[in-house]
Amino acid sequence: MGSNSSRIGDLPKNEYLKKLSGTEPVSENDPFWNQLLSFSFPAPTSSTELKLLEEATISVCRSLVENNPRTGNLGALIKVFLSRTKELKLSAECQNHIFIWQTHNALFIICCLLKVFISEMSEEELQLHFIYEEKSPGSYSSDSEDLLEELLCCLMQLITDIPLLDITYEISVEAISTMVVFLSCQLFHKEVLRQSISHKYLMQGPCLPYTSKLVKTLLYNFIRQEKPPPPGAHVFSQQSDGGGLLYGLASGVATGLWTVFTLGGVGSKAATRPELSSPLANQSLLLLLVLANLTDAPDAPNPYRQAIMSFKNTQDSSPFPSSIPHAFQINFNSLYTALCEQQTSDQATLLLYTLLHQNSNIRTYMLARTDMENLVLPILEILYHVEERNSHHVYMALIILLILTEDDGFNRSIHEVILKNITWYSERVLTEISLGSLLILVVIRTIQYNMTRTRDKYLHTNCLAALANMSAQFRSLHQYAAQRIISLFSLLSKKHNKVLEQATQSLRGSLSSNDVPLPDYAQDLNVIEEVIRMMLEIINSCLTNSLHHNPNLVYALLYKRDLFEQFRTHPSFQDIMQNIDLVITFFSSRLLQAGAELSVERVLEIIKQGVVALPKDRLKKFPELKFKYVEEEQPEEFFIPYVWSLVYNSAVGLYWNPQDIQLFTMDAD
């Protein structure tokens, strides 16, 4: 690389890189390092450019893999970086641009090398490259200094201790990216890693005390969404004679390295830049999710998960129990605001799920908010645009709703929040509707989409569970929401009749031919009858607990009363149909007495009057519908591949060859 600007295509022939990866050892005190680290070239801003960088440097990396056991040059480079980081905080305070820039370059090279090393060798082999002893070249011993652990600790210190300024932004991002790369060995294993050298370093020893500070810093990076400084924000003023070497180096940072953070590329490529306003927030969130989902060590739980489970609000003055390790405090209001604003991304939704599910302090705080619509609306929008989202994102959004609906206070309050002009809901103009009614509409739409497309029983179950949790608290349902509840039941009824008819025809056909295997219609029928039963229980729960609050639902029931006739005597539904049948019969009788040709307004008036007259003791009481989200056994089998797929697709400045990935298939969601 060196002091002249470089192009990616020139890297394989670069004399400094050749020396780094060559057969001769380079002392950590050699002036060579200053020359190597004084490079600038337009940093890659797309997966195509990152792939070019990887292809251009792979030969250099492989030469280093081969020669490093004899030269120890990787260790020398890391020692150069480690020695520089000791002065990094002072350099930031003194605005020493060149020193910080060269330190960043050292870390950039280390990150690129590590990525190749990790993808091409086992962790045990990798560790050997980090414990080279200069006193006895080519030999390894258990007494050697472990630079891998030292480097990890140094990165954690850098992330947590270096102040975030214009001149430190890129090295902060690079430090976080390098930690992600350290943990990327998981990508090259089909099975979830339960024991790993990198995990061991992070969960014990000198890295462990940084746990809470690192988690807190990563969360605050996500909260603040700091944008990268504009190009040239930290560059020396240009000399009238054109500058010289110092200006050349500094301007190289502005015009080259900074482009990876502004994500614009050069010239005409600016029009195709990805919309990512804060690379630091993005990388921080991805690293946080990776750390939170590390498997527990055999002798200790994951400390990063412990930190995420236990942190409290800065407004909470109560002492932490001594039994809670890695505890810290953070501003819940700022965190809540950031979570509401960032739900367009998978990773932000996954963070919201993680916090709601695992941190009771956060869950209690969110459920007490009086502006829950700011959180719920983005979640509903994810579900509404189910066709455009991957299945994991939809599941996370749905489970978040299920967790929220476990709380009766939430189920009551959402019907008190009135929304106006929901522009993204296109099936019908909704000029005014409660948040509760909108939630019902979106969940029902998700069920209907699932019935016609994906047919995923898990998704069905969670949608219905959320509706069931809410049903006793339904209040003043919008007429369209009431119609959609009955329309969904109508759809299920038609599907039930169709499957029943297919089963009957299939049975008749089997009498004349014993050779053709029968489709399993009995199983299909059983599944759809379970869903119908659930829908009847939801309607019944509303009628039993809040009939007087929901004239629109009674109206919709009466309008489609014939739908329920076939289920009155069905053995699977007789008990639950008693109340529904009673309500239909009672109000039908009152409408009959009122005469024919009644307007909608008159029918609703009769219903409201009838609600008062209907004796409540005539409605049979059923157990309250309550469903609680329970994480499946071995959740890491789902979450770890999911998190790493997000890293693979979303990390800034990192590229892995898709052919090398073992953890998940590249065509999966």
PDB file of C-alpha atoms in Angstrom, residues 300-567:
ATOM      1  CA  ALA A 300     -21.044 -19.943  32.849  1.00  0.00           C
ATOM      2  CA  PRO A 301     -23.998 -18.214  31.166  1.00  0.00           C
ATOM      3  CA  ASN A 302     -23.483 -15.736  28.344  1.00  0.00           C
ATOM      4  CA  PRO A 303     -22.535 -12.473  30.166  1.00  0.00           C
ATOM      5  CA  TYR A 304     -23.712 -10.286  27.271  1.00  0.00           C
ATOM      6  CA  ARG A 305     -27.173 -11.820  27.443  1.00  0.00           C
ATOM      7  CA  GLN A 306     -27.107 -11.297  31.208  1.00  0.00           C
ATOM      8  CA  ALA A 307     -26.306  -7.624  30.666  1.00  0.00           C
ATOM      9  CA  ILE A 308     -29.157  -7.255  28.158  1.00  0.00           C
ATOM     10  CA  MET A 309     -31.578  -9.009  30.514  1.00  0.00           C
ATOM     11  CA  SER A 310     -30.845  -6.856  33.552  1.00  0.00           C
ATOM     12  CA  PHE A 311     -30.078  -3.234  32.640  1.00  0.00           C
ATOM     13  CA  LYS A 312     -32.348  -0.571  34.128  1.00  0.00           C
ATOM     14  CA  ASN A 313     -33.618   2.918  33.400  1.00  0.00           C
ATOM     15  CA  THR A 314     -31.433   5.848  34.420  1.00  0.00           C
ATOM     16  CA  GLN A 315     -34.526   7.130  36.277  1.00  0.00           C
ATOM     17  CA  ASP A 316     -34.569   3.990  38.446  1.00  0.00           C
ATOM     18  CA  SER A 317     -32.693   4.719  41.680  1.00  0.00           C
ATOM     19  CA  SER A 318     -33.250   1.323  43.294  1.00  0.00           C
ATOM     20  CA  PRO A 319     -30.044  -0.659  43.905  1.00  0.00           C
ATOM     21  CA  PHE A 320     -29.143  -3.631  41.740  1.00  0.00           C
ATOM     22  CA  PRO A 321     -29.361  -6.979  43.538  1.00  0.00           C
ATOM     23  CA  SER A 322     -25.901  -8.377  44.226  1.00  0.00           C
ATOM     24  CA  SER A 323     -26.895 -11.514  42.318  1.00  0.00           C
ATOM     25  CA  ILE A 324     -27.144  -9.601  39.023  1.00  0.00           C
ATOM     26  CA  PRO A 325     -23.786  -9.351  37.224  1.00  0.00           C
ATOM     27  CA  HIS A 326     -22.901  -6.896  34.438  1.00  0.00           C
ATOM     28  CA  ALA A 327     -25.698  -4.505  35.392  1.00  0.00           C
ATOM     29  CA  PHE A 328     -25.875  -0.940  34.076  1.00  0.00           C
ATOM     30  CA  GLN A 329     -28.379   1.848  33.460  1.00  0.00           C
ATOM     31  CA  ILE A 330     -29.481   3.492  30.246  1.00  0.00           C
ATOM     32  CA  ASN A 331     -32.022   6.143  29.259  1.00  0.00           C
ATOM     33  CA  PHE A 332     -35.189   4.167  28.472  1.00  0.00           C
ATOM     34  CA  ASN A 333     -36.933   7.107  26.838  1.00  0.00           C
ATOM     35  CA  SER A 334     -34.122   7.505  24.282  1.00  0.00           C
ATOM     36  CA  LEU A 335     -34.014   3.757  23.678  1.00  0.00           C
ATOM     37  CA  TYR A 336     -37.794   3.608  23.200  1.00  0.00           C
ATOM     38  CA  THR A 337     -37.680   6.484  20.691  1.00  0.00           C
ATOM     39  CA  ALA A 338     -34.880   4.828  18.685  1.00  0.00           C
ATOM     40  CA  LEU A 339     -36.705   1.483  18.638  1.00  0.00           C
ATOM     41  CA  CYS A 340     -39.880   3.174  17.369  1.00  0.00           C
ATOM     42  CA  GLU A 341     -37.993   4.988  14.600  1.00  0.00           C
ATOM     43  CA  GLN A 342     -35.869   2.079  13.353  1.00  0.00           C
ATOM     44  CA  GLN A 343     -38.367  -0.761  12.906  1.00  0.00           C
ATOM     45  CA  THR A 344     -37.938  -0.867   9.127  1.00  0.00           C
ATOM     46  CA  SER A 345     -34.904  -3.132   9.586  1.00  0.00           C
ATOM     47  CA  ASP A 346     -34.879  -6.781  10.633  1.00  0.00           C
ATOM     48  CA  GLN A 347     -32.160  -6.175  13.175  1.00  0.00           C
ATOM     49  CA  ALA A 348     -34.034  -3.391  14.988  1.00  0.00           C
ATOM     50  CA  THR A 349     -37.137  -5.585  15.196  1.00  0.00           C
ATOM     51  CA  LEU A 350     -35.020  -8.449  16.524  1.00  0.00           C
ATOM     52  CA  LEU A 351     -33.551  -6.119  19.168  1.00  0.00           C
ATOM     53  CA  LEU A 352     -37.049  -5.029  20.199  1.00  0.00           C
ATOM     54  CA  TYR A 353     -38.108  -8.678  20.504  1.00  0.00           C
ATOM     55  CA  THR A 354     -34.979  -9.503  22.533  1.00  0.00           C
ATOM     56  CA  LEU A 355     -35.548  -6.643  24.972  1.00  0.00           C
ATOM     57  CA  LEU A 356     -39.284  -7.252  25.387  1.00  0.00           C
ATOM     58  CA  HIS A 357     -38.795 -10.976  25.883  1.00  0.00           C
ATOM     59  CA  GLN A 358     -35.714 -10.956  28.093  1.00  0.00           C
ATOM     60  CA  ASN A 359     -35.657  -7.661  30.013  1.00  0.00           C
ATOM     61  CA  SER A 360     -38.618  -7.249  32.396  1.00  0.00           C
ATOM     62  CA  ASN A 361     -37.574  -3.648  33.183  1.00  0.00           C
ATOM     63  CA  ILE A 362     -37.925  -2.671  29.523  1.00  0.00           C
ATOM     64  CA  ARG A 363     -41.184  -4.582  29.114  1.00  0.00           C
ATOM     65  CA  THR A 364     -42.749  -2.889  32.153  1.00  0.00           C
ATOM     66  CA  TYR A 365     -41.585   0.530  30.949  1.00  0.00           C
ATOM     67  CA  MET A 366     -42.937   0.088  27.416  1.00  0.00           C
ATOM     68  CA  LEU A 367     -46.313  -1.203  28.568  1.00  0.00           C
ATOM     69  CA  ALA A 368     -46.668   1.873  30.793  1.00  0.00           C
ATOM     70  CA  ARG A 369     -46.070   4.305  27.919  1.00  0.00           C
ATOM     71  CA  THR A 370     -49.008   6.462  26.889  1.00  0.00           C
ATOM     72  CA  ASP A 371     -47.781   6.661  23.286  1.00  0.00           C
ATOM     73  CA  MET A 372     -47.699   2.948  22.435  1.00  0.00           C
ATOM     74  CA  GLU A 373     -48.956   3.743  18.938  1.00  0.00           C
ATOM     75  CA  ASN A 374     -45.438   4.949  18.077  1.00  0.00           C
ATOM     76  CA  LEU A 375     -44.173   1.419  18.673  1.00  0.00           C
ATOM     77  CA  VAL A 376     -47.169  -0.620  17.524  1.00  0.00           C
ATOM     78  CA  LEU A 377     -47.785   1.146  14.193  1.00  0.00           C
ATOM     79  CA  PRO A 378     -44.349   0.293  12.708  1.00  0.00           C
ATOM     80  CA  ILE A 379     -44.858  -3.345  13.785  1.00  0.00           C
ATOM     81  CA  LEU A 380     -48.283  -3.421  12.124  1.00  0.00           C
ATOM     82  CA  GLU A 381     -46.794  -1.937   8.978  1.00  0.00           C
ATOM     83  CA  ILE A 382     -44.265  -4.803   8.839  1.00  0.00           C
ATOM     84  CA  LEU A 383     -47.126  -7.316   9.007  1.00  0.00           C
ATOM     85  CA  TYR A 384     -49.222  -5.362   6.522  1.00  0.00           C
ATOM     86  CA  HIS A 385     -46.429  -5.528   3.943  1.00  0.00           C
ATOM     87  CA  VAL A 386     -45.917  -9.239   4.580  1.00  0.00           C
ATOM     88  CA  GLU A 387     -45.343  -9.877   0.857  1.00  0.00           C
ATOM     89  CA  GLU A 388     -42.252  -7.643   0.901  1.00  0.00           C
ATOM     90  CA  ARG A 389     -40.731  -8.971   4.148  1.00  0.00           C
ATOM     91  CA  ASN A 390     -38.790 -12.122   4.814  1.00  0.00           C
ATOM     92  CA  SER A 391     -40.545 -14.693   6.979  1.00  0.00           C
ATOM     93  CA  HIS A 392     -38.218 -14.176   9.971  1.00  0.00           C
ATOM     94  CA  HIS A 393     -39.015 -10.458  10.114  1.00  0.00           C
ATOM     95  CA  VAL A 394     -42.739 -11.207  10.017  1.00  0.00           C
ATOM     96  CA  TYR A 395     -42.384 -13.791  12.816  1.00  0.00           C
ATOM     97  CA  MET A 396     -40.493 -11.358  15.031  1.00  0.00           C
ATOM     98  CA  ALA A 397     -43.126  -8.643  14.499  1.00  0.00           C
ATOM     99  CA  LEU A 398     -45.909 -11.098  15.268  1.00  0.00           C
ATOM    100  CA  ILE A 399     -44.254 -12.421  18.429  1.00  0.00           C
ATOM    101  CA  ILE A 400     -43.760  -8.829  19.624  1.00  0.00           C
ATOM    102  CA  LEU A 401     -47.520  -8.311  19.298  1.00  0.00           C
ATOM    103  CA  LEU A 402     -48.171 -11.579  21.124  1.00  0.00           C
ATOM    104  CA  ILE A 403     -45.913 -10.508  24.014  1.00  0.00           C
ATOM    105  CA  LEU A 404     -47.650  -7.106  24.203  1.00  0.00           C
ATOM    106  CA  THR A 405     -51.135  -8.657  24.172  1.00  0.00           C
ATOM    107  CA  GLU A 406     -50.280 -10.757  27.216  1.00  0.00           C
ATOM    108  CA  ASP A 407     -50.883  -7.538  29.197  1.00  0.00           C
ATOM    109  CA  ASP A 408     -54.530  -6.583  29.909  1.00  0.00           C
ATOM    110  CA  GLY A 409     -53.599  -2.925  30.326  1.00  0.00           C
ATOM    111  CA  PHE A 410     -52.198  -2.879  26.794  1.00  0.00           C
ATOM    112  CA  ASN A 411     -55.320  -4.596  25.440  1.00  0.00           C
ATOM    113  CA  ARG A 412     -57.528  -1.933  27.034  1.00  0.00           C
ATOM    114  CA  SER A 413     -55.423   1.100  26.155  1.00  0.00           C
ATOM    115  CA  ILE A 414     -55.071   0.358  22.436  1.00  0.00           C
ATOM    116  CA  HIS A 415     -58.820   0.852  21.987  1.00  0.00           C
ATOM    117  CA  GLU A 416     -58.556   4.307  23.542  1.00  0.00           C
ATOM    118  CA  VAL A 417     -55.970   5.525  21.023  1.00  0.00           C
ATOM    119  CA  ILE A 418     -57.720   7.036  17.995  1.00  0.00           C
ATOM    120  CA  LEU A 419     -55.755   7.241  14.747  1.00  0.00           C
ATOM    121  CA  LYS A 420     -56.532   9.305  11.683  1.00  0.00           C
ATOM    122  CA  ASN A 421     -55.734   8.644   8.017  1.00  0.00           C
ATOM    123  CA  ILE A 422     -53.609   5.482   8.007  1.00  0.00           C
ATOM    124  CA  THR A 423     -52.076   6.049   4.589  1.00  0.00           C
ATOM    125  CA  TRP A 424     -50.308   2.689   4.255  1.00  0.00           C
ATOM    126  CA  TYR A 425     -53.539   0.717   4.720  1.00  0.00           C
ATOM    127  CA  SER A 426     -54.798   0.578   1.142  1.00  0.00           C
ATOM    128  CA  GLU A 427     -57.739  -1.896   1.206  1.00  0.00           C
ATOM    129  CA  ARG A 428     -60.039   0.747   2.593  1.00  0.00           C
ATOM    130  CA  VAL A 429     -59.830   4.418   3.497  1.00  0.00           C
ATOM    131  CA  LEU A 430     -59.543   4.609   7.269  1.00  0.00           C
ATOM    132  CA  THR A 431     -60.157   8.218   8.205  1.00  0.00           C
ATOM    133  CA  GLU A 432     -60.552   7.386  11.892  1.00  0.00           C
ATOM    134  CA  ILE A 433     -60.002   4.110  13.720  1.00  0.00           C
ATOM    135  CA  SER A 434     -58.735   2.938  17.099  1.00  0.00           C
ATOM    136  CA  LEU A 435     -55.292   1.360  17.350  1.00  0.00           C
ATOM    137  CA  GLY A 436     -56.987  -1.798  18.658  1.00  0.00           C
ATOM    138  CA  SER A 437     -59.277  -2.113  15.635  1.00  0.00           C
ATOM    139  CA  LEU A 438     -56.360  -1.488  13.279  1.00  0.00           C
ATOM    140  CA  LEU A 439     -54.336  -4.196  15.039  1.00  0.00           C
ATOM    141  CA  ILE A 440     -57.238  -6.635  14.548  1.00  0.00           C
ATOM    142  CA  LEU A 441     -57.486  -5.729  10.852  1.00  0.00           C
ATOM    143  CA  VAL A 442     -53.775  -6.265  10.217  1.00  0.00           C
ATOM    144  CA  VAL A 443     -53.602  -9.561  12.111  1.00  0.00           C
ATOM    145  CA  ILE A 444     -56.659 -10.905  10.265  1.00  0.00           C
ATOM    146  CA  ARG A 445     -55.141  -9.825   6.959  1.00  0.00           C
ATOM    147  CA  THR A 446     -51.957 -11.715   7.904  1.00  0.00           C
ATOM    148  CA  ILE A 447     -54.008 -14.848   8.642  1.00  0.00           C
ATOM    149  CA  GLN A 448     -55.783 -14.598   5.295  1.00  0.00           C
ATOM    150  CA  TYR A 449     -52.487 -14.072   3.470  1.00  0.00           C
ATOM    151  CA  ASN A 450     -51.065 -17.107   5.226  1.00  0.00           C
ATOM    152  CA  MET A 451     -54.110 -19.229   4.325  1.00  0.00           C
ATOM    153  CA  THR A 452     -53.709 -18.523   0.621  1.00  0.00           C
ATOM    154  CA  ARG A 453     -49.891 -18.385   0.347  1.00  0.00           C
ATOM    155  CA  THR A 454     -47.503 -19.776   2.933  1.00  0.00           C
ATOM    156  CA  ARG A 455     -49.925 -21.971   4.952  1.00  0.00           C
ATOM    157  CA  ASP A 456     -47.677 -21.865   7.973  1.00  0.00           C
ATOM    158  CA  LYS A 457     -49.379 -23.333  11.045  1.00  0.00           C
ATOM    159  CA  TYR A 458     -46.944 -21.562  13.395  1.00  0.00           C
ATOM    160  CA  LEU A 459     -47.895 -18.159  11.967  1.00  0.00           C
ATOM    161  CA  HIS A 460     -51.614 -19.024  12.184  1.00  0.00           C
ATOM    162  CA  THR A 461     -51.280 -20.059  15.799  1.00  0.00           C
ATOM    163  CA  ASN A 462     -49.515 -16.876  16.890  1.00  0.00           C
ATOM    164  CA  CYS A 463     -51.933 -14.599  15.024  1.00  0.00           C
ATOM    165  CA  LEU A 464     -54.919 -16.285  16.643  1.00  0.00           C
ATOM    166  CA  ALA A 465     -53.231 -16.256  20.052  1.00  0.00           C
ATOM    167  CA  ALA A 466     -52.771 -12.469  19.833  1.00  0.00           C
ATOM    168  CA  LEU A 467     -56.449 -11.996  18.876  1.00  0.00           C
ATOM    169  CA  ALA A 468     -57.519 -14.339  21.668  1.00  0.00           C
ATOM    170  CA  ASN A 469     -55.504 -12.400  24.249  1.00  0.00           C
ATOM    171  CA  MET A 470     -57.204  -9.188  23.151  1.00  0.00           C
ATOM    172  CA  SER A 471     -60.738 -10.544  22.737  1.00  0.00           C
ATOM    173  CA  ALA A 472     -62.046  -9.995  26.273  1.00  0.00           C
ATOM    174  CA  GLN A 473     -60.933  -6.356  26.030  1.00  0.00           C
ATOM    175  CA  PHE A 474     -62.371  -5.555  22.572  1.00  0.00           C
ATOM    176  CA  ARG A 475     -63.897  -2.073  22.840  1.00  0.00           C
ATOM    177  CA  SER A 476     -65.902  -0.057  20.309  1.00  0.00           C
ATOM    178  CA  LEU A 477     -64.724  -2.161  17.384  1.00  0.00           C
ATOM    179  CA  HIS A 478     -64.691  -0.289  14.095  1.00  0.00           C
ATOM    180  CA  GLN A 479     -67.421  -1.598  11.797  1.00  0.00           C
ATOM    181  CA  TYR A 480     -64.798  -2.699   9.277  1.00  0.00           C
ATOM    182  CA  ALA A 481     -62.864  -4.624  11.939  1.00  0.00           C
ATOM    183  CA  ALA A 482     -66.082  -6.353  13.023  1.00  0.00           C
ATOM    184  CA  GLN A 483     -66.851  -7.233   9.398  1.00  0.00           C
ATOM    185  CA  ARG A 484     -63.362  -8.660   8.873  1.00  0.00           C
ATOM    186  CA  ILE A 485     -63.674 -10.916  11.938  1.00  0.00           C
ATOM    187  CA  ILE A 486     -66.854 -12.436  10.516  1.00  0.00           C
ATOM    188  CA  SER A 487     -65.396 -12.501   6.975  1.00  0.00           C
ATOM    189  CA  LEU A 488     -62.445 -14.533   8.251  1.00  0.00           C
ATOM    190  CA  PHE A 489     -64.867 -16.958   9.854  1.00  0.00           C
ATOM    191  CA  SER A 490     -66.726 -17.147   6.534  1.00  0.00           C
ATOM    192  CA  LEU A 491     -63.490 -17.968   4.705  1.00  0.00           C
ATOM    193  CA  LEU A 492     -62.683 -20.686   7.237  1.00  0.00           C
ATOM    194  CA  SER A 493     -66.196 -22.083   6.922  1.00  0.00           C
ATOM    195  CA  LYS A 494     -65.896 -22.348   3.128  1.00  0.00           C
ATOM    196  CA  LYS A 495     -62.495 -23.976   3.457  1.00  0.00           C
ATOM    197  CA  HIS A 496     -63.927 -26.444   5.963  1.00  0.00           C
ATOM    198  CA  ASN A 497     -66.768 -27.389   3.607  1.00  0.00           C
ATOM    199  CA  LYS A 498     -64.372 -27.776   0.693  1.00  0.00           C
ATOM    200  CA  VAL A 499     -62.012 -30.088   2.605  1.00  0.00           C
ATOM    201  CA  LEU A 500     -64.992 -32.069   3.915  1.00  0.00           C
ATOM    202  CA  GLU A 501     -66.289 -32.515   0.370  1.00  0.00           C
ATOM    203  CA  GLN A 502     -62.840 -33.586  -0.888  1.00  0.00           C
ATOM    204  CA  ALA A 503     -62.564 -36.104   1.935  1.00  0.00           C
ATOM    205  CA  THR A 504     -66.008 -37.523   1.096  1.00  0.00           C
ATOM    206  CA  GLN A 505     -65.213 -37.823  -2.626  1.00  0.00           C
ATOM    207  CA  SER A 506     -61.847 -39.373  -1.866  1.00  0.00           C
ATOM    208  CA  LEU A 507     -63.483 -41.945   0.380  1.00  0.00           C
ATOM    209  CA  ARG A 508     -65.967 -42.851  -2.354  1.00  0.00           C
ATOM    210  CA  GLY A 509     -63.158 -43.195  -4.869  1.00  0.00           C
ATOM    211  CA  SER A 510     -61.187 -45.467  -2.573  1.00  0.00           C
ATOM    212  CA  LEU A 511     -64.043 -47.957  -2.514  1.00  0.00           C
ATOM    213  CA  SER A 512     -63.508 -48.648  -6.222  1.00  0.00           C
ATOM    214  CA  SER A 513     -59.674 -48.587  -6.196  1.00  0.00           C
ATOM    215  CA  ASN A 514     -57.437 -49.926  -3.467  1.00  0.00           C
ATOM    216  CA  ASP A 515     -54.212 -49.056  -5.292  1.00  0.00           C
ATOM    217  CA  VAL A 516     -54.292 -45.250  -5.034  1.00  0.00           C
ATOM    218  CA  PRO A 517     -53.045 -43.789  -1.697  1.00  0.00           C
ATOM    219  CA  LEU A 518     -55.502 -41.388  -0.076  1.00  0.00           C
ATOM    220  CA  PRO A 519     -54.521 -37.797   0.710  1.00  0.00           C
ATOM    221  CA  ASP A 520     -54.551 -37.104   4.428  1.00  0.00           C
ATOM    222  CA  TYR A 521     -57.762 -35.074   4.461  1.00  0.00           C
ATOM    223  CA  ALA A 522     -58.417 -36.076   8.067  1.00  0.00           C
ATOM    224  CA  GLN A 523     -55.352 -34.132   9.170  1.00  0.00           C
ATOM    225  CA  ASP A 524     -56.330 -31.104   7.046  1.00  0.00           C
ATOM    226  CA  LEU A 525     -59.829 -31.230   8.503  1.00  0.00           C
ATOM    227  CA  ASN A 526     -58.476 -31.454  12.028  1.00  0.00           C
ATOM    228  CA  VAL A 527     -56.245 -28.386  11.528  1.00  0.00           C
ATOM    229  CA  ILE A 528     -59.001 -26.232  10.059  1.00  0.00           C
ATOM    230  CA  GLU A 529     -61.452 -27.280  12.766  1.00  0.00           C
ATOM    231  CA  GLU A 530     -58.910 -26.201  15.386  1.00  0.00           C
ATOM    232  CA  VAL A 531     -58.716 -22.769  13.735  1.00  0.00           C
ATOM    233  CA  ILE A 532     -62.516 -22.502  13.486  1.00  0.00           C
ATOM    234  CA  ARG A 533     -62.815 -23.436  17.156  1.00  0.00           C
ATOM    235  CA  MET A 534     -60.318 -20.713  18.020  1.00  0.00           C
ATOM    236  CA  MET A 535     -62.242 -18.099  16.025  1.00  0.00           C
ATOM    237  CA  LEU A 536     -65.499 -19.094  17.731  1.00  0.00           C
ATOM    238  CA  GLU A 537     -63.776 -18.786  21.113  1.00  0.00           C
ATOM    239  CA  ILE A 538     -62.529 -15.299  20.196  1.00  0.00           C
ATOM    240  CA  ILE A 539     -66.040 -14.164  19.166  1.00  0.00           C
ATOM    241  CA  ASN A 540     -67.534 -15.806  22.262  1.00  0.00           C
ATOM    242  CA  SER A 541     -64.966 -14.138  24.549  1.00  0.00           C
ATOM    243  CA  CYS A 542     -65.874 -10.723  23.171  1.00  0.00           C
ATOM    244  CA  LEU A 543     -69.622 -11.345  23.519  1.00  0.00           C
ATOM    245  CA  THR A 544     -69.273 -12.673  27.053  1.00  0.00           C
ATOM    246  CA  ASN A 545     -66.956  -9.950  28.383  1.00  0.00           C
ATOM    247  CA  SER A 546     -67.734  -6.817  26.396  1.00  0.00           C
ATOM    248  CA  LEU A 547     -70.986  -7.266  24.488  1.00  0.00           C
ATOM    249  CA  HIS A 548     -72.238  -3.798  25.473  1.00  0.00           C
ATOM    250  CA  HIS A 549     -69.078  -2.202  24.025  1.00  0.00           C
ATOM    251  CA  ASN A 550     -69.348  -3.823  20.579  1.00  0.00           C
ATOM    252  CA  PRO A 551     -72.627  -3.212  18.727  1.00  0.00           C
ATOM    253  CA  ASN A 552     -70.776  -3.390  15.394  1.00  0.00           C
ATOM    254  CA  LEU A 553     -69.725  -6.990  16.071  1.00  0.00           C
ATOM    255  CA  VAL A 554     -73.316  -7.955  16.941  1.00  0.00           C
ATOM    256  CA  TYR A 555     -74.457  -6.260  13.725  1.00  0.00           C
ATOM    257  CA  ALA A 556     -71.885  -8.238  11.673  1.00  0.00           C
ATOM    258  CA  LEU A 557     -72.969 -11.475  13.407  1.00  0.00           C
ATOM    259  CA  LEU A 558     -76.607 -10.857  12.573  1.00  0.00           C
ATOM    260  CA  TYR A 559     -75.819  -9.905   8.989  1.00  0.00           C
ATOM    261  CA  LYS A 560     -73.997 -13.226   8.449  1.00  0.00           C
ATOM    262  CA  ARG A 561     -76.042 -15.359  10.870  1.00  0.00           C
ATOM    263  CA  ASP A 562     -76.509 -18.172   8.337  1.00  0.00           C
ATOM    264  CA  LEU A 563     -72.774 -18.899   8.486  1.00  0.00           C
ATOM    265  CA  PHE A 564     -73.093 -20.266  12.001  1.00  0.00           C
ATOM    266  CA  GLU A 565     -76.042 -22.548  11.375  1.00  0.00           C
ATOM    267  CA  GLN A 566     -73.978 -25.577  10.328  1.00  0.00           C
ATOM    268  CA  PHE A 567     -71.842 -25.415  13.473  1.00  0.00           C
TER     269      PHE A 567
END
